[in-house]
Amino acid sequence: MRQFSPEWLSVLITLLVETGLRVRKEALPLKWPDVLLDSEPACIHVRESKSAAGLRTVWLTDYCKSVLIDWRRRSGPDLSPYVFPSPRITHTHITGYKRRGEQLLAKQVCGTGGFTT
């Protein structure tokens, strides 16, 4: 899927799998000041969540940390305060992830960009 997907989607999937963050309420609105990549161990402070119990510190694996360090180098806080900034409006985060994921899946499965029967 990496060959068809935008880079942010690969980073997002890695973050979700490695941390268990909720995509819409926790991962997408994540801001760089809440991602502590220079601390040991590296962690994320979840400040927005579906519930009060979701407000927490999430520890990062070495792999997730390296992916986020690389991502920060290419699209870091100088571009936007968001880890996953909107490509059109950098002062907000990505919101249309579902449609793009469906398009990528269809392209990969069918090779045409759509499902066939």
PDB file of C-alpha atoms in Angstrom:
ATOM      1  CA  MET A   1       0.000   0.000   0.000  1.00  0.00           C
ATOM      2  CA  ARG A   2       2.961   2.307   0.624  1.00  0.00           C
ATOM      3  CA  GLN A   3       3.545   2.761  -3.124  1.00  0.00           C
ATOM      4  CA  PHE A   4       0.004   4.097  -3.618  1.00  0.00           C
ATOM      5  CA  SER A   5      -0.509   5.990  -0.386  1.00  0.00           C
ATOM      6  CA  PRO A   6       0.513   9.475   0.653  1.00  0.00           C
ATOM      7  CA  GLU A   7       3.386   9.432   3.118  1.00  0.00           C
ATOM      8  CA  TRP A   8       1.281  10.773   6.000  1.00  0.00           C
ATOM      9  CA  LEU A   9      -1.015   7.738   5.746  1.00  0.00           C
ATOM     10  CA  SER A  10       1.868   5.328   6.225  1.00  0.00           C
ATOM     11  CA  VAL A  11       3.055   7.320   9.259  1.00  0.00           C
ATOM     12  CA  LEU A  12      -0.494   7.437  10.653  1.00  0.00           C
ATOM     13  CA  ILE A  13      -0.963   3.679  10.284  1.00  0.00           C
ATOM     14  CA  THR A  14       2.367   3.045  12.009  1.00  0.00           C
ATOM     15  CA  LEU A  15       1.361   5.353  14.866  1.00  0.00           C
ATOM     16  CA  LEU A  16      -2.038   3.673  15.254  1.00  0.00           C
ATOM     17  CA  VAL A  17      -0.668   0.133  15.211  1.00  0.00           C
ATOM     18  CA  GLU A  18       2.258   0.867  17.515  1.00  0.00           C
ATOM     19  CA  THR A  19       0.354   2.943  20.102  1.00  0.00           C
ATOM     20  CA  GLY A  20      -3.325   2.022  19.975  1.00  0.00           C
ATOM     21  CA  LEU A  21      -4.364   5.661  19.598  1.00  0.00           C
ATOM     22  CA  ARG A  22      -7.848   6.406  18.282  1.00  0.00           C
ATOM     23  CA  VAL A  23      -7.561   7.830  14.796  1.00  0.00           C
ATOM     24  CA  ARG A  24     -10.093  10.685  14.798  1.00  0.00           C
ATOM     25  CA  LYS A  25      -9.985  11.914  18.385  1.00  0.00           C
ATOM     26  CA  GLU A  26      -6.359  11.244  19.344  1.00  0.00           C
ATOM     27  CA  ALA A  27      -3.952  10.671  16.440  1.00  0.00           C
ATOM     28  CA  LEU A  28      -5.089  13.172  13.799  1.00  0.00           C
ATOM     29  CA  PRO A  29      -5.392  16.187  16.135  1.00  0.00           C
ATOM     30  CA  LEU A  30      -1.985  15.398  17.685  1.00  0.00           C
ATOM     31  CA  LYS A  31       0.344  18.403  17.964  1.00  0.00           C
ATOM     32  CA  TRP A  32       4.137  18.328  17.864  1.00  0.00           C
ATOM     33  CA  PRO A  33       4.581  19.813  21.383  1.00  0.00           C
ATOM     34  CA  ASP A  34       2.773  16.718  22.733  1.00  0.00           C
ATOM     35  CA  VAL A  35       5.185  14.336  20.970  1.00  0.00           C
ATOM     36  CA  LEU A  36       8.333  14.009  23.085  1.00  0.00           C
ATOM     37  CA  LEU A  37      10.816  12.307  20.783  1.00  0.00           C
ATOM     38  CA  ASP A  38      13.912  13.548  22.612  1.00  0.00           C
ATOM     39  CA  SER A  39      12.892  12.106  25.988  1.00  0.00           C
ATOM     40  CA  GLU A  40      13.872   8.623  27.076  1.00  0.00           C
ATOM     41  CA  PRO A  41      11.676   6.750  26.635  1.00  0.00           C
ATOM     42  CA  ALA A  42       9.899   8.769  23.936  1.00  0.00           C
ATOM     43  CA  CYS A  43       6.214   9.375  24.543  1.00  0.00           C
ATOM     44  CA  ILE A  44       3.063  11.163  23.461  1.00  0.00           C
ATOM     45  CA  HIS A  45       0.816  13.131  25.789  1.00  0.00           C
ATOM     46  CA  VAL A  46      -2.761  12.537  24.657  1.00  0.00           C
ATOM     47  CA  ARG A  47      -4.594  15.767  25.530  1.00  0.00           C
ATOM     48  CA  GLU A  48      -7.673  15.220  23.358  1.00  0.00           C
ATOM     49  CA  SER A  49      -9.648  12.001  23.612  1.00  0.00           C
ATOM     50  CA  LYS A  50     -13.101  10.483  23.418  1.00  0.00           C
ATOM     51  CA  SER A  51     -13.258  10.265  27.219  1.00  0.00           C
ATOM     52  CA  ALA A  52     -11.453  11.592  30.272  1.00  0.00           C
ATOM     53  CA  ALA A  53      -9.925   8.144  30.771  1.00  0.00           C
ATOM     54  CA  GLY A  54      -8.290   8.533  27.351  1.00  0.00           C
ATOM     55  CA  LEU A  55      -6.159  11.463  28.525  1.00  0.00           C
ATOM     56  CA  ARG A  56      -2.859   9.739  29.135  1.00  0.00           C
ATOM     57  CA  THR A  57       0.805   9.315  28.292  1.00  0.00           C
ATOM     58  CA  VAL A  58       1.563   6.752  25.589  1.00  0.00           C
ATOM     59  CA  TRP A  59       5.073   5.317  25.363  1.00  0.00           C
ATOM     60  CA  LEU A  60       6.601   4.862  21.919  1.00  0.00           C
ATOM     61  CA  THR A  61       8.431   1.839  20.579  1.00  0.00           C
ATOM     62  CA  ASP A  62      11.836   2.454  19.018  1.00  0.00           C
ATOM     63  CA  TYR A  63      10.368   1.831  15.565  1.00  0.00           C
ATOM     64  CA  CYS A  64       7.497   4.274  16.051  1.00  0.00           C
ATOM     65  CA  LYS A  65       9.922   6.845  17.415  1.00  0.00           C
ATOM     66  CA  SER A  66      12.179   6.520  14.365  1.00  0.00           C
ATOM     67  CA  VAL A  67       9.216   6.876  11.979  1.00  0.00           C
ATOM     68  CA  LEU A  68       8.044  10.015  13.802  1.00  0.00           C
ATOM     69  CA  ILE A  69      11.559  11.498  13.887  1.00  0.00           C
ATOM     70  CA  ASP A  70      11.833  11.025  10.137  1.00  0.00           C
ATOM     71  CA  TRP A  71       8.334  12.475   9.619  1.00  0.00           C
ATOM     72  CA  ARG A  72       9.139  15.489  11.831  1.00  0.00           C
ATOM     73  CA  ARG A  73      12.286  16.133   9.801  1.00  0.00           C
ATOM     74  CA  ARG A  74      10.213  16.332   6.604  1.00  0.00           C
ATOM     75  CA  SER A  75       6.999  17.986   7.831  1.00  0.00           C
ATOM     76  CA  GLY A  76       7.672  19.218  11.328  1.00  0.00           C
ATOM     77  CA  PRO A  77       6.576  22.088  13.525  1.00  0.00           C
ATOM     78  CA  ASP A  78       7.930  24.724  11.124  1.00  0.00           C
ATOM     79  CA  LEU A  79       5.157  23.789   8.691  1.00  0.00           C
ATOM     80  CA  SER A  80       2.300  23.277  11.158  1.00  0.00           C
ATOM     81  CA  PRO A  81       1.756  22.620  14.857  1.00  0.00           C
ATOM     82  CA  TYR A  82      -0.072  19.415  13.840  1.00  0.00           C
ATOM     83  CA  VAL A  83       1.691  16.100  13.300  1.00  0.00           C
ATOM     84  CA  PHE A  84      -0.743  15.422  10.438  1.00  0.00           C
ATOM     85  CA  PRO A  85      -1.465  18.861   8.954  1.00  0.00           C
ATOM     86  CA  SER A  86      -4.061  19.358   6.283  1.00  0.00           C
ATOM     87  CA  PRO A  87      -2.294  19.721   2.924  1.00  0.00           C
ATOM     88  CA  ARG A  88      -4.591  22.609   2.038  1.00  0.00           C
ATOM     89  CA  ILE A  89      -4.901  24.415   5.375  1.00  0.00           C
ATOM     90  CA  THR A  90      -1.772  23.915   7.496  1.00  0.00           C
ATOM     91  CA  HIS A  91      -3.255  25.465  10.638  1.00  0.00           C
ATOM     92  CA  THR A  92      -5.644  22.506  10.956  1.00  0.00           C
ATOM     93  CA  HIS A  93      -5.219  18.730  10.829  1.00  0.00           C
ATOM     94  CA  ILE A  94      -6.225  16.123   8.264  1.00  0.00           C
ATOM     95  CA  THR A  95      -9.849  15.074   8.492  1.00  0.00           C
ATOM     96  CA  GLY A  96     -10.665  13.209   5.240  1.00  0.00           C
ATOM     97  CA  TYR A  97      -8.740  10.034   5.900  1.00  0.00           C
ATOM     98  CA  LYS A  98     -11.580   7.540   5.315  1.00  0.00           C
ATOM     99  CA  ARG A  99     -12.285   8.393   1.687  1.00  0.00           C
ATOM    100  CA  ARG A 100      -8.580   8.355   0.778  1.00  0.00           C
ATOM    101  CA  GLY A 101      -8.118   4.984   2.469  1.00  0.00           C
ATOM    102  CA  GLU A 102     -11.068   3.514   0.564  1.00  0.00           C
ATOM    103  CA  GLN A 103      -9.671   4.822  -2.737  1.00  0.00           C
ATOM    104  CA  LEU A 104      -6.248   3.332  -2.018  1.00  0.00           C
ATOM    105  CA  LEU A 105      -7.712  -0.025  -1.054  1.00  0.00           C
ATOM    106  CA  ALA A 106      -9.788  -0.143  -4.239  1.00  0.00           C
ATOM    107  CA  LYS A 107      -6.772   0.738  -6.358  1.00  0.00           C
ATOM    108  CA  GLN A 108      -4.631  -1.925  -4.718  1.00  0.00           C
ATOM    109  CA  VAL A 109      -7.275  -4.673  -4.823  1.00  0.00           C
ATOM    110  CA  CYS A 110      -8.589  -4.049  -8.322  1.00  0.00           C
ATOM    111  CA  GLY A 111      -5.740  -2.158  -9.898  1.00  0.00           C
ATOM    112  CA  THR A 112      -8.244   0.254 -11.437  1.00  0.00           C
ATOM    113  CA  GLY A 113      -9.271   2.591  -8.673  1.00  0.00           C
ATOM    114  CA  GLY A 114     -12.661   0.931  -8.236  1.00  0.00           C
ATOM    115  CA  PHE A 115     -14.260  -2.335  -7.218  1.00  0.00           C
ATOM    116  CA  THR A 116     -15.600  -4.751  -9.796  1.00  0.00           C
ATOM    117  CA  THR A 117     -17.999  -7.643  -9.476  1.00  0.00           C
TER     118      THR A 117
END
